[in-house]
CSV table of C-alpha atoms and ligand atoms in Angstrom, one decimal:
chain,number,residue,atom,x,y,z
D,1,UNK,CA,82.2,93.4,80.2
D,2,UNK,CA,79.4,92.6,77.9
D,3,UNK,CA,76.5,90.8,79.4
D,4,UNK,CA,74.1,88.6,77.4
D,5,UNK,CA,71.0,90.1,79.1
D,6,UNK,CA,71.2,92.6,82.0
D,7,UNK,CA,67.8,93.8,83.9
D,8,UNK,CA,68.4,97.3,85.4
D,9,UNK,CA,65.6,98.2,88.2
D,10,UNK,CA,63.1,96.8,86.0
D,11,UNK,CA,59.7,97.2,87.5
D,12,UNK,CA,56.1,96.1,86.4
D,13,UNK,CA,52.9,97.3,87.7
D,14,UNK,CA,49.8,95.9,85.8
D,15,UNK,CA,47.2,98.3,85.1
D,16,UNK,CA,44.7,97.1,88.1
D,17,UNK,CA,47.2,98.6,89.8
D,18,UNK,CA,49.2,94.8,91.1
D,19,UNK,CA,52.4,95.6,91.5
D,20,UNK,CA,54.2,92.0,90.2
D,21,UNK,CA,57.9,93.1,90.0
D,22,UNK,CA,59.9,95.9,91.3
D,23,UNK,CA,63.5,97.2,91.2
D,24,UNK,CA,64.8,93.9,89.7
D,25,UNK,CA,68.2,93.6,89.2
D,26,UNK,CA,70.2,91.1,87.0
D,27,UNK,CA,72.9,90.6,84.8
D,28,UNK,CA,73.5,87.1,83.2
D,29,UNK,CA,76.6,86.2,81.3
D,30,UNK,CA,76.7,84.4,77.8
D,31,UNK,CA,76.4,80.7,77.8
D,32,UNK,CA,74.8,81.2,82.0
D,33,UNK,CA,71.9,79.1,82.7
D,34,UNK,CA,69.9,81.1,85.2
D,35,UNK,CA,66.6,79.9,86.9
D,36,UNK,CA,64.0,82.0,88.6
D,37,UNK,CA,62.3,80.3,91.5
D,38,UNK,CA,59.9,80.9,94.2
D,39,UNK,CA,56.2,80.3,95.0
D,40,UNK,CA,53.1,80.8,92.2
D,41,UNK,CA,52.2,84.3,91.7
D,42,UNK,CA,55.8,85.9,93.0
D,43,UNK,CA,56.5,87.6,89.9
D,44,UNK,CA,58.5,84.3,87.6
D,45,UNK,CA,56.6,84.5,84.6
D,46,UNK,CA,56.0,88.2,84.3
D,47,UNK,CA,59.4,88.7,84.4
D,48,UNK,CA,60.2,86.1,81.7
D,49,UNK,CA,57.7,87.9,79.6
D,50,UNK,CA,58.8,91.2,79.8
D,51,UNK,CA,62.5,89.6,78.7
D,52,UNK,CA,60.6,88.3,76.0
D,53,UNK,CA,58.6,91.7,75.6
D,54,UNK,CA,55.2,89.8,75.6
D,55,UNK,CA,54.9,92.2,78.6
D,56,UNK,CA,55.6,96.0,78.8
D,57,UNK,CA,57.9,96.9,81.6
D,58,UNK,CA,56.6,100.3,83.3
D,59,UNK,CA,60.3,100.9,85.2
D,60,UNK,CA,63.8,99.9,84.5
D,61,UNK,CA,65.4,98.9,81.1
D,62,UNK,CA,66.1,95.8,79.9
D,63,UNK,CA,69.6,95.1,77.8
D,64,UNK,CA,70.5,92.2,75.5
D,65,UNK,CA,73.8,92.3,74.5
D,66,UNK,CA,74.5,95.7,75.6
D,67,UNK,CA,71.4,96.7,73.6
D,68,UNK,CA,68.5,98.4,75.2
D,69,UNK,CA,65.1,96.3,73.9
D,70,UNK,CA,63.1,97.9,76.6
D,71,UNK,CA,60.6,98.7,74.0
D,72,UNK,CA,61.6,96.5,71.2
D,73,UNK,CA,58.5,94.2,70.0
D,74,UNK,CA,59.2,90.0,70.7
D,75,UNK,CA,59.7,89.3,67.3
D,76,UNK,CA,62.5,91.6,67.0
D,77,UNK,CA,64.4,90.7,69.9
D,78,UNK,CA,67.3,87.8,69.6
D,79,UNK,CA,65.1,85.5,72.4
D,80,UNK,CA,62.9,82.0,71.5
D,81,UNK,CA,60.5,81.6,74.6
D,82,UNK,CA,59.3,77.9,75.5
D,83,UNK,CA,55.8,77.5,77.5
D,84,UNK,CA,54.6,74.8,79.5
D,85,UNK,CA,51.7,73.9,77.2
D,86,UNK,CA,54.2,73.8,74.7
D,87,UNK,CA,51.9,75.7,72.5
D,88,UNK,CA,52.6,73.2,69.0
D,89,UNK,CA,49.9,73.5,66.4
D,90,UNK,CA,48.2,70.1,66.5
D,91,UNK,CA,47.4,69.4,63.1
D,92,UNK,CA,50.8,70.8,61.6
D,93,UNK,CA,53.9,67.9,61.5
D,94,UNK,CA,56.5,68.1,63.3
D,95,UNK,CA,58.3,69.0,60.8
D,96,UNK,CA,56.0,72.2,60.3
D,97,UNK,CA,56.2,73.1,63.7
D,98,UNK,CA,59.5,73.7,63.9
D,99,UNK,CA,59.8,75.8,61.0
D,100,UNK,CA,57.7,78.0,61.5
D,101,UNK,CA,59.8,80.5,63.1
D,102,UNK,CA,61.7,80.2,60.1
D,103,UNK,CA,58.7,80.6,58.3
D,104,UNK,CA,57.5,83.8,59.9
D,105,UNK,CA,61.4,85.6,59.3
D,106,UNK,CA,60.7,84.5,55.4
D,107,UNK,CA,64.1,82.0,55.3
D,108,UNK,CA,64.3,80.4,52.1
D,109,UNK,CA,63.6,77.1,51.8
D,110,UNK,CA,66.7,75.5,51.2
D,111,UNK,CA,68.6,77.0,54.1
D,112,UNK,CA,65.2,76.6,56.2
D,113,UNK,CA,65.2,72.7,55.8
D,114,UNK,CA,69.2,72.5,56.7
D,115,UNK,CA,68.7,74.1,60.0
D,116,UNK,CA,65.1,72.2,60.5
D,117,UNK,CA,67.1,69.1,59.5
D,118,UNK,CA,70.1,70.0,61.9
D,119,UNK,CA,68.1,70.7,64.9
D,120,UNK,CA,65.8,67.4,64.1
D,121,UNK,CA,68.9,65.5,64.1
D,122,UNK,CA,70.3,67.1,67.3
D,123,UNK,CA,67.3,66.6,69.0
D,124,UNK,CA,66.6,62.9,67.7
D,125,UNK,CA,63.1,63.8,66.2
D,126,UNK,CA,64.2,63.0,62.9
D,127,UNK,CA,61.8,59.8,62.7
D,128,UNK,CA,59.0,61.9,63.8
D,129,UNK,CA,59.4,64.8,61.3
D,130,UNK,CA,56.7,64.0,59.4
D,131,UNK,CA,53.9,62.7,61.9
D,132,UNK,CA,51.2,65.3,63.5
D,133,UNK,CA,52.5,67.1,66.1
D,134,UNK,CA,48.7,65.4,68.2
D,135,UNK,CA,50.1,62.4,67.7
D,136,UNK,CA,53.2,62.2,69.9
D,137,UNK,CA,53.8,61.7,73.9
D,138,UNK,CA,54.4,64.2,76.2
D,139,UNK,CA,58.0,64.1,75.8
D,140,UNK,CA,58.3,63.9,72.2
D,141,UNK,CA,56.0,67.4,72.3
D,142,UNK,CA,58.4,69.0,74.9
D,143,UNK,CA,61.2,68.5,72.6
D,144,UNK,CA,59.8,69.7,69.8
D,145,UNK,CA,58.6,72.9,71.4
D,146,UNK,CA,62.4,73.0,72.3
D,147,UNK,CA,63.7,72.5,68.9
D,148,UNK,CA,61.2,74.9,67.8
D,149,UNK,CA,63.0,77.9,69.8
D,150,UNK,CA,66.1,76.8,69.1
D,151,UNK,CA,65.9,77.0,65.1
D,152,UNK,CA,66.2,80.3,65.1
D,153,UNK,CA,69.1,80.6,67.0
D,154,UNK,CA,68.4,83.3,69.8
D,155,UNK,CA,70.8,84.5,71.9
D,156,UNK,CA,69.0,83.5,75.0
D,157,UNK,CA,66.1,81.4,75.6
D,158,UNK,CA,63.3,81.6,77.7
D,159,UNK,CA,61.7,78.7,79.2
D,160,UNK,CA,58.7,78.7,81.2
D,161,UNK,CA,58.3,76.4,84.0
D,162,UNK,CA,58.5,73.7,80.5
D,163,UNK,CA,58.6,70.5,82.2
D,164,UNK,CA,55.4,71.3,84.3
D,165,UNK,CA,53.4,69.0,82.1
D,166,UNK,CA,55.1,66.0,82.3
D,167,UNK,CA,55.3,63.0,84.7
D,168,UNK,CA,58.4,62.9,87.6
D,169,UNK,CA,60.4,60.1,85.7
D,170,UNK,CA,60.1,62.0,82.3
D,171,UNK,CA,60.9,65.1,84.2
D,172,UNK,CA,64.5,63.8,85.2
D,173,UNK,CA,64.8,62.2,82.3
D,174,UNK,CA,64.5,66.0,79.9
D,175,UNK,CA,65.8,67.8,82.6
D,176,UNK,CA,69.8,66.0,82.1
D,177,UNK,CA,69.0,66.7,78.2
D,178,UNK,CA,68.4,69.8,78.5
D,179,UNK,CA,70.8,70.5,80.7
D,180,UNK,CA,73.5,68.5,78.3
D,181,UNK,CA,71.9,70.3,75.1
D,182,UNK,CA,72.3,73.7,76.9
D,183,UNK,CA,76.3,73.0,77.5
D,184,UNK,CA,76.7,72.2,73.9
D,185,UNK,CA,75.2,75.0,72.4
D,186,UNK,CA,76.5,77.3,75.0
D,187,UNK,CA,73.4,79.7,74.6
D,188,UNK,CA,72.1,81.8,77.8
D,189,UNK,CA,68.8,80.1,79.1
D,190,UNK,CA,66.0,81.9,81.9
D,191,UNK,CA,64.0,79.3,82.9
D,192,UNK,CA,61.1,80.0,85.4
D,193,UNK,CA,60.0,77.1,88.0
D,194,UNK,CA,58.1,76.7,90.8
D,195,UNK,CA,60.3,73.3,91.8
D,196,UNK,CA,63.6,73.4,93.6
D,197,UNK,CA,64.6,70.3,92.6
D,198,UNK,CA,65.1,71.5,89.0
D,199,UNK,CA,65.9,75.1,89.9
D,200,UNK,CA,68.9,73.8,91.9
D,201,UNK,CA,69.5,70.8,90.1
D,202,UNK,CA,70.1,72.7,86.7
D,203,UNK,CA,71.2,76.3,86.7
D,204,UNK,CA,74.3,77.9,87.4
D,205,UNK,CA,72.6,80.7,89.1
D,206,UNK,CA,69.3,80.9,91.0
D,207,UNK,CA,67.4,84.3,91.0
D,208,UNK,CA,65.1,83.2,94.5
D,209,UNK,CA,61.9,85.5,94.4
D,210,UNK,CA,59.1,86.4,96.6
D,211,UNK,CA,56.3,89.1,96.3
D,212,UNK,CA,57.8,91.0,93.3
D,213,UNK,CA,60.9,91.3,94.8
D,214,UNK,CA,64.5,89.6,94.5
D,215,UNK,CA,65.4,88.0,97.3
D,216,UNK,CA,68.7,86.5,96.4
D,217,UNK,CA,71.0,85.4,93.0
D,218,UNK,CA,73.3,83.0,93.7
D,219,UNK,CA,74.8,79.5,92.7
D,220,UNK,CA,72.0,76.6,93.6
D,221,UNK,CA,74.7,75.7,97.0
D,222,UNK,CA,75.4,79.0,98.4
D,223,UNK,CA,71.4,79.2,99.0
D,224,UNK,CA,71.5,75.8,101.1
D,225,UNK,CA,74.8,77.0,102.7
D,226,UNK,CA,74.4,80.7,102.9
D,227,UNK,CA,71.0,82.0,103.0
D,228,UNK,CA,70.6,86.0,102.7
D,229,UNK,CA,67.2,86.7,104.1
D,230,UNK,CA,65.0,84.7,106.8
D,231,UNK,CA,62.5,84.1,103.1
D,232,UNK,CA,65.3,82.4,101.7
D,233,UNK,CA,65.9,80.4,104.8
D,234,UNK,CA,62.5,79.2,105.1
D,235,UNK,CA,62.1,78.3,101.5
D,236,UNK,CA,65.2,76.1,100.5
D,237,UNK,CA,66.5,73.4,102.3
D,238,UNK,CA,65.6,72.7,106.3
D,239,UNK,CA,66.7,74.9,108.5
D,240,UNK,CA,66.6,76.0,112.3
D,241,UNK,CA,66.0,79.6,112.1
D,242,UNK,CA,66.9,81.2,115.6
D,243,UNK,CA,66.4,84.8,116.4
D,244,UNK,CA,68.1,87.0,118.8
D,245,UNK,CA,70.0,90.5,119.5
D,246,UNK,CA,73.3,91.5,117.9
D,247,UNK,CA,76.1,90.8,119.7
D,248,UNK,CA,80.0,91.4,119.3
D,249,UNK,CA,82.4,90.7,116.4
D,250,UNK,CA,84.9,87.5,117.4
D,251,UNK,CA,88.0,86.2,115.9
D,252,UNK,CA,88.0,84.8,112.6
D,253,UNK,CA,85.8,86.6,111.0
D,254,UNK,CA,83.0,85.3,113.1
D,255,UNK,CA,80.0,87.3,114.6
D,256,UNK,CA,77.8,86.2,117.6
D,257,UNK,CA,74.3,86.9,118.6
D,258,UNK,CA,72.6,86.6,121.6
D,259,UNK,CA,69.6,84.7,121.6
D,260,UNK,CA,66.9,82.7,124.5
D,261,UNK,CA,69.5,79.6,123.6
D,262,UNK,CA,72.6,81.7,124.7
D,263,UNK,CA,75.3,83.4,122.4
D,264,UNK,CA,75.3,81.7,119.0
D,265,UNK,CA,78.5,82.3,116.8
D,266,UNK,CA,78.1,82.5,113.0
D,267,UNK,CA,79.0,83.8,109.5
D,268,UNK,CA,77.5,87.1,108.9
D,269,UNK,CA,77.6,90.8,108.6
D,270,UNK,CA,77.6,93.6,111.9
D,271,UNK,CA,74.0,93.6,113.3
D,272,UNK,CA,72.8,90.3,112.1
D,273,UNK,CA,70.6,88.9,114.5
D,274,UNK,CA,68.8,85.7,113.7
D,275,UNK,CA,71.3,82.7,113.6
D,276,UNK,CA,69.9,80.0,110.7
D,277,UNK,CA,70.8,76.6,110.9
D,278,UNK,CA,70.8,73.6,108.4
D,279,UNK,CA,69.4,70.1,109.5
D,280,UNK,CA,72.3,68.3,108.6
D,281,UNK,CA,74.7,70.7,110.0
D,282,UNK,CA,73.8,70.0,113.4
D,283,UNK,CA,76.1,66.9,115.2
D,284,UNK,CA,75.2,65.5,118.0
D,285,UNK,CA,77.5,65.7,121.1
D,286,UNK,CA,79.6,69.1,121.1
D,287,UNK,CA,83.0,68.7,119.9
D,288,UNK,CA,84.1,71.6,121.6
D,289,UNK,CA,85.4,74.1,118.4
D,290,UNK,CA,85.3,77.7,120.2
D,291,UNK,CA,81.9,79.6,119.8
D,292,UNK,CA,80.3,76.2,119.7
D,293,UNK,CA,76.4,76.3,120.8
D,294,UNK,CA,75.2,73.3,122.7
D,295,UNK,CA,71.4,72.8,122.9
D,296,UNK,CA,70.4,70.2,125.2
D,297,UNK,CA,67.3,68.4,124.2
D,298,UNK,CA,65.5,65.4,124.2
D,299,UNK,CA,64.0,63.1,120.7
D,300,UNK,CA,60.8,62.8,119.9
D,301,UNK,CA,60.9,60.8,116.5
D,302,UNK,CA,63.8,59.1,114.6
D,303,UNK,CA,63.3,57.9,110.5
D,304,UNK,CA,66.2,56.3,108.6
D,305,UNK,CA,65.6,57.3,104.9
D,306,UNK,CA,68.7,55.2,102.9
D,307,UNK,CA,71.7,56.3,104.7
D,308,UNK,CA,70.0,59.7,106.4
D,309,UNK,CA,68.4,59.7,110.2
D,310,UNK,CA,65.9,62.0,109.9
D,311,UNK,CA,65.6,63.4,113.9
D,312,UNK,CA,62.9,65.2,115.9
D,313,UNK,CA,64.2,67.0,118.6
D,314,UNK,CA,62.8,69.2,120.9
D,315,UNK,CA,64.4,72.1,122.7
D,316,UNK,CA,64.0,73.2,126.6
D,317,UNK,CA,61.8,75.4,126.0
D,318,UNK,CA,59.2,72.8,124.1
D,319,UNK,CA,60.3,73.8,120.3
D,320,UNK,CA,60.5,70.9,118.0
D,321,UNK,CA,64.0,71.1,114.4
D,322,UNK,CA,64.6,68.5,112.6
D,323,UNK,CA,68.1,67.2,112.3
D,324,UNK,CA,69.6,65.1,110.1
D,325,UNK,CA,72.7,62.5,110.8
D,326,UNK,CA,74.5,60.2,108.6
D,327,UNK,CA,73.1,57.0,110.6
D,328,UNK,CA,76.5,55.0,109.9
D,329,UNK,CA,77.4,57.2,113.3
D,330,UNK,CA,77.5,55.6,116.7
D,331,UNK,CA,75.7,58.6,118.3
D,332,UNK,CA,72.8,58.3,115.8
D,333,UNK,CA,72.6,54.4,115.9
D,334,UNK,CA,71.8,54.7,119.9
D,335,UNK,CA,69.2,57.2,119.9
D,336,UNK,CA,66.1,56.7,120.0
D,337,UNK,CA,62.4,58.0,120.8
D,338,UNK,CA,63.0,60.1,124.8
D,339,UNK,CA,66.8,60.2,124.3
D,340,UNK,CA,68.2,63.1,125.5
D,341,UNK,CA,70.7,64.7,122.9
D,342,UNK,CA,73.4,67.9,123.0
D,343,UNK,CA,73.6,69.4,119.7
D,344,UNK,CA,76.4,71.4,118.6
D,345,UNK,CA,76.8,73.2,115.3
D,346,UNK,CA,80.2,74.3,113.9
D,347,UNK,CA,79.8,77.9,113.7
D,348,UNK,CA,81.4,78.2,109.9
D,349,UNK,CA,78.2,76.6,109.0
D,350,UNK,CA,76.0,78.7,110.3
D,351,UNK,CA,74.8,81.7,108.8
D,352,UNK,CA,73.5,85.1,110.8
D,353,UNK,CA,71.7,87.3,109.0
D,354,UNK,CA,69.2,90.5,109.7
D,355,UNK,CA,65.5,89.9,110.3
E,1,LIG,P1,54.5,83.6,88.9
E,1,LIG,O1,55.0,83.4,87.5
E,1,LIG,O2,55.7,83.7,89.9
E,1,LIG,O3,53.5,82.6,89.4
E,1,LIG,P2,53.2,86.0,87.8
E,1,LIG,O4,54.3,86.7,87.2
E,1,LIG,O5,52.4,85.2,86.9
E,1,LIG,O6,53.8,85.0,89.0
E,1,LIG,O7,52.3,87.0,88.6
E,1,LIG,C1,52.8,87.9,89.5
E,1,LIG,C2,51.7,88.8,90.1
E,1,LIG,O8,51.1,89.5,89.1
E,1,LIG,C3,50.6,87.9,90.7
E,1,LIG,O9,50.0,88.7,91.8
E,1,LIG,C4,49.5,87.9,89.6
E,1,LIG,O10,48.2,87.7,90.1
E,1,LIG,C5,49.7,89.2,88.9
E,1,LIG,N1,49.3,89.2,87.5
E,1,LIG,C6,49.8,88.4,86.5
E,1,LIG,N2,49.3,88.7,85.3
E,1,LIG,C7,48.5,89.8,85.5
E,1,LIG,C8,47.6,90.6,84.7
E,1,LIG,N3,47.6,90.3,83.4
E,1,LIG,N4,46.9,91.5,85.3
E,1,LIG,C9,47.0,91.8,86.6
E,1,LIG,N5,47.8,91.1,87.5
E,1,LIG,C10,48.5,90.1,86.9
């Protein structure tokens, strides 16, 4: 199988000697919308830039379309990169702006203004074409910077963390265009963010990151419902993160641990030993399925957000998790502050992985 873009052990040291990424492995598919996320300085955007080849990679090779461009200059590669100061040249229309890709690759004019016109259209600037690109709200400038790498029809497009600039309303607001524009064109994006909310509300894939390093690629759920590593665990979501011994395989493809709170029973590989548990997995009263933990403990604070009880509880041995219960349910309607509660966890939903 052809991939759109494939990353093979790719590695980058800068020359002070920071080592920003190492042994990064990927392959995205065409038409994949891929996000990396994890916390400022974990290795995002220098990634993104050596795709783009703004950035030399010093290990690894880097394939589009089967082709290596490990040392292929920007302009000749088939990738349009969007940055979160959009980068538009203020005194240029709009117009302007978005051809000059176009302008830069020499197009003649007539078949220039067709595909400025198209994407205008498509991207319901056309009113704006001819004002300065200074004169136009935050929004208005995001879109053009996106219309602006998708004249010149790359194969995959690179967007750094592009909705950084604007406010949370806007945000949500671009984030379902883009994600609606990116279906219709069916073109591969990388898009780099910090957020989770966007990270897991719009890709197909996330690439989670931390330190240089890949710490798991998978589809925006599995990372809520399937952590790989205790990072990943600590990162997305709210979870109970429990560590113990390995213990023996059970039935049904279930493994246990043995941990301070007795033997916990899980999904997970031979030699896991740290049990991690999701807020709103967690019911309250044990309802006996086999390999069912029951932690006794007592509640400190209860919050009803909506339709959500938000739960403090804390556990015999004076540890405080938060729990989350839907609070239509008679259990969580009658607790309150000094209850005492048993929690159980169905042990398909949680996950045991290796410290
Ligand atoms: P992110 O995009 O996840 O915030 P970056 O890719 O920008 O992270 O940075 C990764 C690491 O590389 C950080 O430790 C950062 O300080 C370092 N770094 C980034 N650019 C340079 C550079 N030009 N020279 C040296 N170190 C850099």
């Amino acid at each position: 199988m052809q991939y759109d873009l494939e990353l093979v052990s790719v590695g980058k040291t800068y020359p002070d000697g920071t080592v920003a990424v190492s042994d990064f492995d990927l392959k995205v598919e065409k038409g994949e919308f891929v996000a990396f996320l994890g916390p400022s300085g974990c290795g995002k955007s220098t990634t993104l830039r050596m795709i783009a080849g703004f950035e030399d990679i010093t290990n690894g090779e880097i394939l589009i379309k089967g082709r290596n461009v490990s040392h292929t200059p920007p302009e000749k590669r088939p990738t349009s990169m969007i940055f979160q100061n959009y980068a538009l040249f203020p005194h240029m229309t709009v117009r302007q702006n978005i051809a000059f890709g176009l302008d830069v690759k020499k197009m003649p004019r007539a078949e220039k203004n067709n595909k400025v016109d198209r994407i205008l259209e498509m991207l319901n600037l056309t009113e704006f074409a001819d004002r300065k690109a200074d004169r136009l709200s935050g929004g208005q400038k995001q879109r053009i910077a996106l219309a602006r790498g998708l004249v010149v029809e790359p194969e995959i497009l690179l967007l750094d963390e592009p909705l950084g600039a604007l406010d949370a309303s806007l945000r949500r607001i671009i984030q379902n265009e883009l994600k609606l524009l990116q279906r219709d064109l069916g073109i591969t994006f990388v898009f780099v963010t910090h957020a989770q909310s966007e990270a897991l509300g719009l890709s197909d894939r996330v690439v989670v990151m931390s330190n240089g390093v890949v710490e798991q690629i998978s589809a925006p759920k599995e990372l809520y419902t399937r952590p790989a590593t205790p990072f990943v665990a600590e990162f997305i979501g709210s979870n109970t993160i429990i560590r113990g011994k390995p213990g023996p395989a059970l039935d049904g493809g279930l493994q246990q641990i043995e941990t301070p709170y007795g033997p916990i029973a899980g999904v997970g590989g031979t030699g896991a030993d740290t049990a991690v548990i999701p807020a709103e997995s967690f019911r309250l009263g044990l309802r006996h399925t086999p390999g069912e933990i029951a932690l006794p403990g007592t509640v400190t604070a209860k919050q009803l957000v909506g339709s959500i009880g938000f739960l403090r509880v804390r556990l015999s041995d004076g540890r405080e998790i938060d729990v989350e219960t839907h609070s239509g349910s008679p259990e969580a309607e009658s607790l309150s502050s000094g209850s005492a509660v048993t929690l159980g966890v169905d042990p398909a939903s949680v996950t045991l992985i290796h410290q």
